[in-house]
XYZ file of C-alpha atoms in Angstrom:
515
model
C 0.000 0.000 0.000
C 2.783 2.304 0.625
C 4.544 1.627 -2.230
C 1.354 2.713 -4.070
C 0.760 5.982 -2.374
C 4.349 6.928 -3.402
C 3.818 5.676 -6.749
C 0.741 8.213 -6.956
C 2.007 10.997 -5.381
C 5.121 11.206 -7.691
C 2.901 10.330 -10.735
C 0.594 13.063 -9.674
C 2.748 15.799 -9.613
C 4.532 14.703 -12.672
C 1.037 14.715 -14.213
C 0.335 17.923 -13.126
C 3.367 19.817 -13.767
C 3.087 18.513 -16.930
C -0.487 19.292 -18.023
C 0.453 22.816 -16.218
C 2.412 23.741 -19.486
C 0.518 25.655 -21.841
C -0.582 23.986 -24.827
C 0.532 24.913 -28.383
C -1.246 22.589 -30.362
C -5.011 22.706 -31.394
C -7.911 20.819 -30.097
C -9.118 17.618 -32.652
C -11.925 15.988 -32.072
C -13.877 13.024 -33.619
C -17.278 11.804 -32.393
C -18.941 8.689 -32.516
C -22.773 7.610 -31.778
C -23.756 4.116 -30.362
C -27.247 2.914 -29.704
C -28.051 -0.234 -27.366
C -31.503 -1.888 -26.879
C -32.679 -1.220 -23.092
C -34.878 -4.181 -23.173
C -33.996 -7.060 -20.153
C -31.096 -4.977 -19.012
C -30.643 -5.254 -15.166
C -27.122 -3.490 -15.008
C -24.591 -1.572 -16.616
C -20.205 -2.016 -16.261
C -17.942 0.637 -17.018
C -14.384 -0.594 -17.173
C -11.048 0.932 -17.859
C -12.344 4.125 -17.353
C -9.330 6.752 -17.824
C -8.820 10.107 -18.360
C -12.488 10.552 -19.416
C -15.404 12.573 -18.607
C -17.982 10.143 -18.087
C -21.868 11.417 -17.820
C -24.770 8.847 -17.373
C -28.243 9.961 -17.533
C -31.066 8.239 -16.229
C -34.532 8.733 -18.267
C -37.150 6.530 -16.712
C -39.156 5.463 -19.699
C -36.214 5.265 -22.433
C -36.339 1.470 -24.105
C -32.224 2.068 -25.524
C -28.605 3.358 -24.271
C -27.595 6.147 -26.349
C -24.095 6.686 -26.197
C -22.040 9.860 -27.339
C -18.293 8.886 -27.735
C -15.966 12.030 -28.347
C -12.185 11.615 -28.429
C -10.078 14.599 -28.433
C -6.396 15.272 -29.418
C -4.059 18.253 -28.617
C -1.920 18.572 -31.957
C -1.828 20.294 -35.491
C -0.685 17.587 -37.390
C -3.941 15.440 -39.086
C -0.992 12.612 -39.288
C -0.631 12.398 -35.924
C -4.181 13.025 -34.821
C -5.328 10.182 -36.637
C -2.346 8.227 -35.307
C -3.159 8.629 -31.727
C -7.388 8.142 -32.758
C -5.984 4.436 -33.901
C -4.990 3.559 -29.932
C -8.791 4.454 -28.791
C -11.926 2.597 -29.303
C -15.249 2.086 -26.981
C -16.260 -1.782 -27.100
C -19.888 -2.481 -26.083
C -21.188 -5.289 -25.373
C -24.240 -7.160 -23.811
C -24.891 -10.435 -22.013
C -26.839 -12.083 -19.532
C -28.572 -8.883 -19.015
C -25.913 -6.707 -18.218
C -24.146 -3.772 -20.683
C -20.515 -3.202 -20.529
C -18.745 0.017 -21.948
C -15.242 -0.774 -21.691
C -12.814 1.960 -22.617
C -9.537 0.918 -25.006
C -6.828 3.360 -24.790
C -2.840 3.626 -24.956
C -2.336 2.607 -21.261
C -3.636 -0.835 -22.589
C -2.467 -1.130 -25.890
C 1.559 0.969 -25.749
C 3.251 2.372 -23.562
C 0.627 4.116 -22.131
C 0.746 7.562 -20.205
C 4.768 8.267 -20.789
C 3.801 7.842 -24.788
C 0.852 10.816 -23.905
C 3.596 13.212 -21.532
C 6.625 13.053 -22.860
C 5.660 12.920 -26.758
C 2.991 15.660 -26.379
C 0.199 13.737 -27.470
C -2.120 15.028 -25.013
C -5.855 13.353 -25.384
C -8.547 13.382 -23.223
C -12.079 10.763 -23.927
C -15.956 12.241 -23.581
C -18.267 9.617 -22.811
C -22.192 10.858 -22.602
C -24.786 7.960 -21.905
C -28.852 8.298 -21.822
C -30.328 5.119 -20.532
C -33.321 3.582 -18.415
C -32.940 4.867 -14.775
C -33.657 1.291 -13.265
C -30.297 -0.502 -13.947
C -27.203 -1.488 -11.300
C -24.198 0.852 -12.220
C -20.521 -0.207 -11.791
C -17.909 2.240 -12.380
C -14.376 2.238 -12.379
C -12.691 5.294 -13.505
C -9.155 6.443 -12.871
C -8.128 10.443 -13.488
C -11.487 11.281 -14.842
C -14.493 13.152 -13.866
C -17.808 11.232 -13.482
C -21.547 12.493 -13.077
C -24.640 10.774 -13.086
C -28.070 11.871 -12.364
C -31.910 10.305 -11.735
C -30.798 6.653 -11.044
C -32.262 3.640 -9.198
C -30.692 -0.032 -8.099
C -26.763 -0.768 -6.815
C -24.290 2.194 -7.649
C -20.488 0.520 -7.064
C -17.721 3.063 -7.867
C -14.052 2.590 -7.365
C -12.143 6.078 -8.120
C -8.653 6.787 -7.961
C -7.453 10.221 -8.724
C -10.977 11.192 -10.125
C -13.822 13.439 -8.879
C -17.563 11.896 -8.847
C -20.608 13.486 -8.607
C -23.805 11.562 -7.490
C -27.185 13.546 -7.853
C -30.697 11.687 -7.185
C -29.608 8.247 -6.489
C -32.084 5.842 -5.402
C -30.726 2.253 -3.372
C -27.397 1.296 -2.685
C -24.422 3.022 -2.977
C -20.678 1.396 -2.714
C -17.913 3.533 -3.106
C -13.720 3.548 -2.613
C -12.281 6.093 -3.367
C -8.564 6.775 -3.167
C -7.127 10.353 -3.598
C -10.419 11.329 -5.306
C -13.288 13.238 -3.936
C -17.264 12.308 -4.162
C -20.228 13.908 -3.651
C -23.700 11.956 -3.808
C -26.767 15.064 -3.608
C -29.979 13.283 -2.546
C -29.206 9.723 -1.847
C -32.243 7.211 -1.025
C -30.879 4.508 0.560
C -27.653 3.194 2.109
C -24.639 3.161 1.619
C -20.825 1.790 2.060
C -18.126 4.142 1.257
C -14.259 4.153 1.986
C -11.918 7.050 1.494
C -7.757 6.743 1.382
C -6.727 10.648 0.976
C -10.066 11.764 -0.241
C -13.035 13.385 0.296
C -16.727 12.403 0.684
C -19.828 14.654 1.134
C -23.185 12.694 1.316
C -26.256 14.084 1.450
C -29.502 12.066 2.373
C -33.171 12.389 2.282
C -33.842 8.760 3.411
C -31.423 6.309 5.661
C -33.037 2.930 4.378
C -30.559 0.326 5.908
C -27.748 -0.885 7.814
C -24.401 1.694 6.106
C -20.824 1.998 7.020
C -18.188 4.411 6.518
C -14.381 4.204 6.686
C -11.551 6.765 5.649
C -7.682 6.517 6.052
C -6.104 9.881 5.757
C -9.399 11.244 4.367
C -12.864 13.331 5.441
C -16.700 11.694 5.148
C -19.576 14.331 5.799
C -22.908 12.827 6.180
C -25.667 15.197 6.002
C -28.616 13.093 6.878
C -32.419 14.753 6.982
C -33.662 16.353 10.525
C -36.263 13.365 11.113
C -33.464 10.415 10.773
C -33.234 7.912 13.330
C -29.780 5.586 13.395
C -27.619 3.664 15.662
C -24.299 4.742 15.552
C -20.739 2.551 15.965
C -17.830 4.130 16.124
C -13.984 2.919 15.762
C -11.096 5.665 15.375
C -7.086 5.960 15.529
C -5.928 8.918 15.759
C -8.704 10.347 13.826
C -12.056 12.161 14.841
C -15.479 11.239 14.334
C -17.900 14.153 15.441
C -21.654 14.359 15.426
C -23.515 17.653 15.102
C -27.561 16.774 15.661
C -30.020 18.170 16.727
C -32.113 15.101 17.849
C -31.890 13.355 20.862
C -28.449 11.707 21.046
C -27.853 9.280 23.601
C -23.802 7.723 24.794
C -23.383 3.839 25.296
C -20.442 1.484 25.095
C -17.111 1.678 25.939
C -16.146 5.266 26.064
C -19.330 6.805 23.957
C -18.636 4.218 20.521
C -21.907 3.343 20.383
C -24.192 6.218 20.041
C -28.476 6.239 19.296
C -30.096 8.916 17.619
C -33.640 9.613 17.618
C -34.367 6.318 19.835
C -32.701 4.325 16.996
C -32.928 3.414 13.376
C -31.049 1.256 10.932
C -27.159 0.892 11.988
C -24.446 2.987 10.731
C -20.750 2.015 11.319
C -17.935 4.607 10.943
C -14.715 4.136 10.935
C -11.304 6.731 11.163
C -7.755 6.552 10.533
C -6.063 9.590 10.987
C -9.166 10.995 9.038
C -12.240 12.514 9.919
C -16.134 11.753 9.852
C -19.043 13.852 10.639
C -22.565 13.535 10.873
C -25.277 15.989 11.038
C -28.931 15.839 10.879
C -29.662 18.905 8.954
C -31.547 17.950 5.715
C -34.821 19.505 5.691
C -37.723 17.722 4.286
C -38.961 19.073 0.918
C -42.413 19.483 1.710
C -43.932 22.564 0.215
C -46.712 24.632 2.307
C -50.178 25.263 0.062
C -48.962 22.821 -2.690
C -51.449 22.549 -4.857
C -51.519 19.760 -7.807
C -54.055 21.207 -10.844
C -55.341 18.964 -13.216
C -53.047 18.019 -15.848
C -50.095 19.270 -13.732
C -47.541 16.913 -14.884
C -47.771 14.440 -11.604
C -48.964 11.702 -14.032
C -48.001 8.250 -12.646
C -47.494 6.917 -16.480
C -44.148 7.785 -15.992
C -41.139 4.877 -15.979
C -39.741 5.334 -12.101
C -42.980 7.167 -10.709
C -44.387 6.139 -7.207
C -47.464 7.358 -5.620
C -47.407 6.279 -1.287
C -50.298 5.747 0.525
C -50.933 5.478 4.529
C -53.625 5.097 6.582
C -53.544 4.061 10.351
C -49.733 4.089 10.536
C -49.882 1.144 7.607
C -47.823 2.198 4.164
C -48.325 1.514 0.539
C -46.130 2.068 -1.792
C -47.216 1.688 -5.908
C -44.896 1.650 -8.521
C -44.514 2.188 -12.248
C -42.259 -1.095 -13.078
C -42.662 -1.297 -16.875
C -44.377 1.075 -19.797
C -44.721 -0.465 -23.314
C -46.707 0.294 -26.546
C -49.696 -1.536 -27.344
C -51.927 -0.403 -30.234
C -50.442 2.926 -30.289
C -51.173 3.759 -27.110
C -48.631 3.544 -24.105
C -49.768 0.608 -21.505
C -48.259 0.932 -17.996
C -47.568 -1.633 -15.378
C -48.446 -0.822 -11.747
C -47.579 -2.904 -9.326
C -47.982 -2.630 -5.155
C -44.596 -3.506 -2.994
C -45.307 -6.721 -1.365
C -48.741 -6.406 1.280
C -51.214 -7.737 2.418
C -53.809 -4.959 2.471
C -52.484 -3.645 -1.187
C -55.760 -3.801 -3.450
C -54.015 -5.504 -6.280
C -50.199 -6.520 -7.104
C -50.069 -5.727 -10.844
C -52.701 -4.343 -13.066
C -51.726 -2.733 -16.720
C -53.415 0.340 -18.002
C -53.466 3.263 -20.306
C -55.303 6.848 -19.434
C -57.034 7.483 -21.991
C -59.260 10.411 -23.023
C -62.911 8.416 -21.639
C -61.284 6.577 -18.865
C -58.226 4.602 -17.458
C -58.588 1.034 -19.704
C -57.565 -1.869 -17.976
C -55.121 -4.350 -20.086
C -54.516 -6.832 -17.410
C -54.685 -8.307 -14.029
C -52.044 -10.271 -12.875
C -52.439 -11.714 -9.171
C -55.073 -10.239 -6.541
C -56.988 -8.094 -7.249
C -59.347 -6.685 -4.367
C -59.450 -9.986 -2.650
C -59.932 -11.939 -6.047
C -57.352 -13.954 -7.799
C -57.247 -12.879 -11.056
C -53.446 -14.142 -12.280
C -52.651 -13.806 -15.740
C -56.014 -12.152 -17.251
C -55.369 -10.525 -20.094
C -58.038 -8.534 -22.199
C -57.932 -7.539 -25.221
C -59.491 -5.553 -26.838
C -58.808 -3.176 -23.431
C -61.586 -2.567 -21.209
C -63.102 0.340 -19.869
C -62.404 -0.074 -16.063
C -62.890 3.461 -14.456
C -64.532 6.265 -17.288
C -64.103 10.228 -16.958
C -67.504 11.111 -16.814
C -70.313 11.625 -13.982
C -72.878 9.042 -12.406
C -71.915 6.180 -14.550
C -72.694 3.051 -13.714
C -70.718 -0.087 -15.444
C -70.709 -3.574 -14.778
C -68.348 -6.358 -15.889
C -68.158 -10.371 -15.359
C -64.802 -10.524 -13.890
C -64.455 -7.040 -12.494
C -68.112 -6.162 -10.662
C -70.348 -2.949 -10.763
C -68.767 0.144 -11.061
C -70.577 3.316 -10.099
C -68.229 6.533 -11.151
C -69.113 10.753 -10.032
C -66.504 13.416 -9.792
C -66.036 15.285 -7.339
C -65.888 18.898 -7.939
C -64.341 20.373 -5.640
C -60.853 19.740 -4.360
C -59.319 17.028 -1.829
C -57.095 17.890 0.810
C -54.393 15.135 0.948
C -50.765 15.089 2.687
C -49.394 15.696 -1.015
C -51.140 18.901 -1.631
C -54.294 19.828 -2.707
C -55.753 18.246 -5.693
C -58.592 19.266 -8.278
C -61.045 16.707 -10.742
C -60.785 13.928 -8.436
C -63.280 11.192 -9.599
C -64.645 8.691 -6.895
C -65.111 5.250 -7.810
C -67.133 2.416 -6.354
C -66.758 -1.467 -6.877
C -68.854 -3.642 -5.864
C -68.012 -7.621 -6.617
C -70.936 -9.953 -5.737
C -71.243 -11.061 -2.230
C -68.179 -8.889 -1.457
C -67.931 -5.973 0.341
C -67.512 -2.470 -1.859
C -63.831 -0.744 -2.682
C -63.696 3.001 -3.304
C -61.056 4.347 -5.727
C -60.413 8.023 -5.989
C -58.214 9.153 -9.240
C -57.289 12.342 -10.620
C -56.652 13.002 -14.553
C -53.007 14.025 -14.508
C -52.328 12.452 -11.154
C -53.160 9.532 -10.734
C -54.693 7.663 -7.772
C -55.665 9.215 -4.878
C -57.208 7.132 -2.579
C -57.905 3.373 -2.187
C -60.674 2.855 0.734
C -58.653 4.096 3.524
C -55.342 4.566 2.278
C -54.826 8.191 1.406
C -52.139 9.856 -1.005
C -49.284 11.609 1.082
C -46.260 11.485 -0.839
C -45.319 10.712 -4.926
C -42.794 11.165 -7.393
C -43.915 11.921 -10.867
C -40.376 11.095 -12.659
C -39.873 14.230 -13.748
C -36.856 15.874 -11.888
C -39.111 19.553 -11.875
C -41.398 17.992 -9.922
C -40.478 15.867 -6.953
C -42.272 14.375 -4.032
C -43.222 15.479 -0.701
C -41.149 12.670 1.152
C -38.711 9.984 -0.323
C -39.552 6.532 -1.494
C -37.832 3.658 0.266
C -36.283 1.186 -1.997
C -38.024 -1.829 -2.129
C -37.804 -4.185 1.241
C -34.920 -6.488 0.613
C -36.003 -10.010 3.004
C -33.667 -12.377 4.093
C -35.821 -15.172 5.343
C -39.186 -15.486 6.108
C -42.275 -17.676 4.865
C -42.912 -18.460 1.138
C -46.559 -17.380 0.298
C -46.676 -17.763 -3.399
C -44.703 -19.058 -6.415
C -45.457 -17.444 -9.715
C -43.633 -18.829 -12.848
C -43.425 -15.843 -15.604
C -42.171 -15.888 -19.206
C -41.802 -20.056 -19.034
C -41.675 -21.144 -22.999
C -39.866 -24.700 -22.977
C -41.701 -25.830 -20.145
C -45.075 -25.347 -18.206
C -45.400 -22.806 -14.661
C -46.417 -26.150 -13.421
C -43.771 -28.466 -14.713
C -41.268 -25.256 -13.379
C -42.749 -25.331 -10.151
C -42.125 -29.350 -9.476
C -37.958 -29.017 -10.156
C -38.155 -26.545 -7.362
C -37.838 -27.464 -3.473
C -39.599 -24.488 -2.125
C -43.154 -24.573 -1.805
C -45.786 -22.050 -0.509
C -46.061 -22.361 2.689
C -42.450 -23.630 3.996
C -40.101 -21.173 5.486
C -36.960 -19.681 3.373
C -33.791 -17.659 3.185
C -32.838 -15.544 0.390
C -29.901 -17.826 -0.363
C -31.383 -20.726 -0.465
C -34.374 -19.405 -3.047
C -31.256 -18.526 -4.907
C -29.430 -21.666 -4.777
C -32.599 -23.731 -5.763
C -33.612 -21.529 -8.960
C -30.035 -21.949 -9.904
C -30.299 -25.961 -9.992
């Protein structure tokens, strides 16, 4: 290790005393465009990431990767220009579900970054990527800048000499950096982060889980919101770890290393070597006063990454856009509850329309009816956008429809055009549905709307979503087979060992869909 951190520190300063010199020769540049189907990507691996400005965007409905490749050369000569363009290329590729972007450049292919000081063949690599905002990002980049905005799933960065910026990251987020500095703005989620002679600066609006942070010779600030409650564990040498809160914050352990905030929370480990960590609790919520949501405002939930959270009696549901698709021209969305026992339904598709909200399909329960796999088609009209309207269906029940005209008060802000809903199955009691045109639902029986996030970045949510409950163990209550061609869902289910109703760990779920 010490033979690195020499290593860097002379090759730093040689590096910058020798970019310091002023620069004769001319910019060239030559750029390249690369488009990548989205469809059944999970994740995303940058390698050999070097001396590059990388830039991912997250777009939550996009179905490819568009990638902007820009190389650039310091020199006059065309000759020599297009001799140094012949050591770079960008090789994509895609398998199992996962997209690398692997970098090819002279440290690979010559004799690397003495061939760009010493023969003045200065070149620099631009690499701009649009894709979905639901994919698991790995990074590793080494003297380069890297920013990346609006995404959800496992970040993993590992930056030496380079300087990261994180804005609107949703999940987890594992990071080493080593004489580098990162910043992650609006992190939902938790984290693991190590620093050797860097910097860190988080800033959260929602702790989610167990995180730990370590630095050697380095400073973490983490900035977590003024409602946060955590467990604390501390470990330093010759190092400080100070907390600046202004919850309650209560001492335990051996000499103060194990501190609660707030009466507790998920657990947060820190760790100093003749570094420095501090917390605060200083984030203020971003709930506006007199918010008001119009009809048509933009809030609508037929947005790729959109949520809409409901509560009632201290109980939480949280509904998610998980896939949008075309269907006859018109753009069908997948909704689907996180995993509950009092959601309504666990996936329904639909389209808003201009007479109603159709209803594609039911997959699962829906209202306290099992109604996996229906599919209908033509669409049908489930809940119409006009006043005392009375429909009735086979599968679905009576539905009586009025709007109401004047506006609802909700947690989220008031909102206008809400149309109430009632379904009545036979012999069952009646569900009330409350949706506005442009928002989306408002109300299912008791649950009320108090927080949502459109997926547009100009209009976020009251509160934060929490990423999706990760379980470890627990019971199995069903087993649903999806996208099975070769073989039957019940010829898939016999070759498995776990059955509804027998108790599990994630591993072992793993290990049997594996075999």
């Amino acid at each position: 290790m010490l033979r690195k951190i020499m290593f860097y520190a002379a090759f730093s300063a040689l590096l910058v005393t020798t970019l310091s010199t002023p620069a004769l020769a001319r910019k060239m540049s030559r750029t390249e465009d690369f488009t990548v189907p989205a469809s059944g990507i999970k994740a995303v691996n940058f390698k050999n990431i070097f001396l590059t400005d990388l830039t991912y965007n997250g777009e939550g409905d996009t179905d490819t990767f568009s990638v902007k490749f820009v190389r650039v050369v310091n020199t006059d000569d065309t000759d020599e220009f297009e001799d140094v363009l012949a050591e770079f290329d960008l090789d994509i590729t895609t398998s199992d579900g996962k997209v690398t972007v692997e970098l090819i450049h002279p440290e690979l292919v010559s004799s690397g970054i003495l061939k760009r000081i010493f023969k003045r063949k200065e070149w620099r690599v631009e690499i701009t990527v649009t894709g979905p905002s639901y994919v698991d990002l790995t990074i590793n980049a080494d003297f380069s800048k890297v920013r990346t905005n609006s995404t959800t799933g496992t970040f993993k960065i590992n930056s030496d000499f380079s300087d990261t910026n994180i804005s609107d990251h949703t999940g987890r987020l594992d990071a080493n950096v080593e004489f580098a500095s990162l910043r992650c703005d609006k992190l939902d989620g938790s984290f693991d982060v190590s620093s050797e002679f860097g910097e860190v600066d988080l800033l959260l609006v929602y702790l989610a889980g167990s995180s730990s942070a370590s630095t050697s010779f380095g400073s973490i600030d983490i900035r977590l919101p003024e409602d946060t409650g955590a467990v604390f564990h501390s470990n330093k040498s010759f190092a400080s770890i100070k907390f600046n809160t202004g919850g309650s914050l209560t001492y335990e352990g051996h000499n103060g290393s194990r501190r609660v905030l707030r009466g507790g929370g998920p657990r947060m480990d820190l760790n100093a070597d003749f570094g420095s960590i501090s917390v605060r609790d200083n984030v203020r919520g971003k709930q506006r006063t007199s918010q008001r949501i119009d009809e048509g405002s933009g809030a609508n939930p037929m947005t790729q990454g959109a949520w809409q959270r409901y509560k009632s009696d201290g109980e939480t549901l949280t509904l998610r856009v998980t896939d949008t698709r075309k269907e006859s021209r018109r753009r069908v969305t997948t909704l689907e509850f996180d995993e509950n026992e009092s959601s309504p339904f666990e996936s329904i598709d639909v389209c808003e329309t201009d007479k109603g909200l159709s209803l594609y399909g039911i997959n699962g329960n829906f209202f306290g009816r099992d109604l996996s796999g229906v599919q209908f088609n033509p669409s049908r009209l489930w809940l119409p956008f006009e006043d005392d309207v009375e429909t009735e269906d086979v599968l679905l029940g009576t539905v009586n429809a009025y709007a109401l005209k004047s506006t609802v008060d909700t947690p989220a802000g008031e909102i206008s055009s809400v149309f109430h809903y009632d379904i009545e199955f036979r012999n069952s009691p009646v569900h009330t549905i409350r949706y506005a045109l442009g928002t989306g639902f408002v109300a299912f029986d008791d649950f009320k709307l108090v927080a949502y996030d459109s997926g547009n970045k100009a209009d976020k949510s009251t509160e934060s979503p929490p990423p999706k409950p990760r379980f470890e163990e627990g019971v199995v209550r069903s087993v649903k087979i999806r996208g099975a061609r070769l073989l039957k869902s019940s010829e898939v289910k016999e070759l498995l060992v776990i059955r509804e109703g027998t108790s599990y760990t994630r591993d072992e779920i793993s290990e049997d869909v594996r075999n």
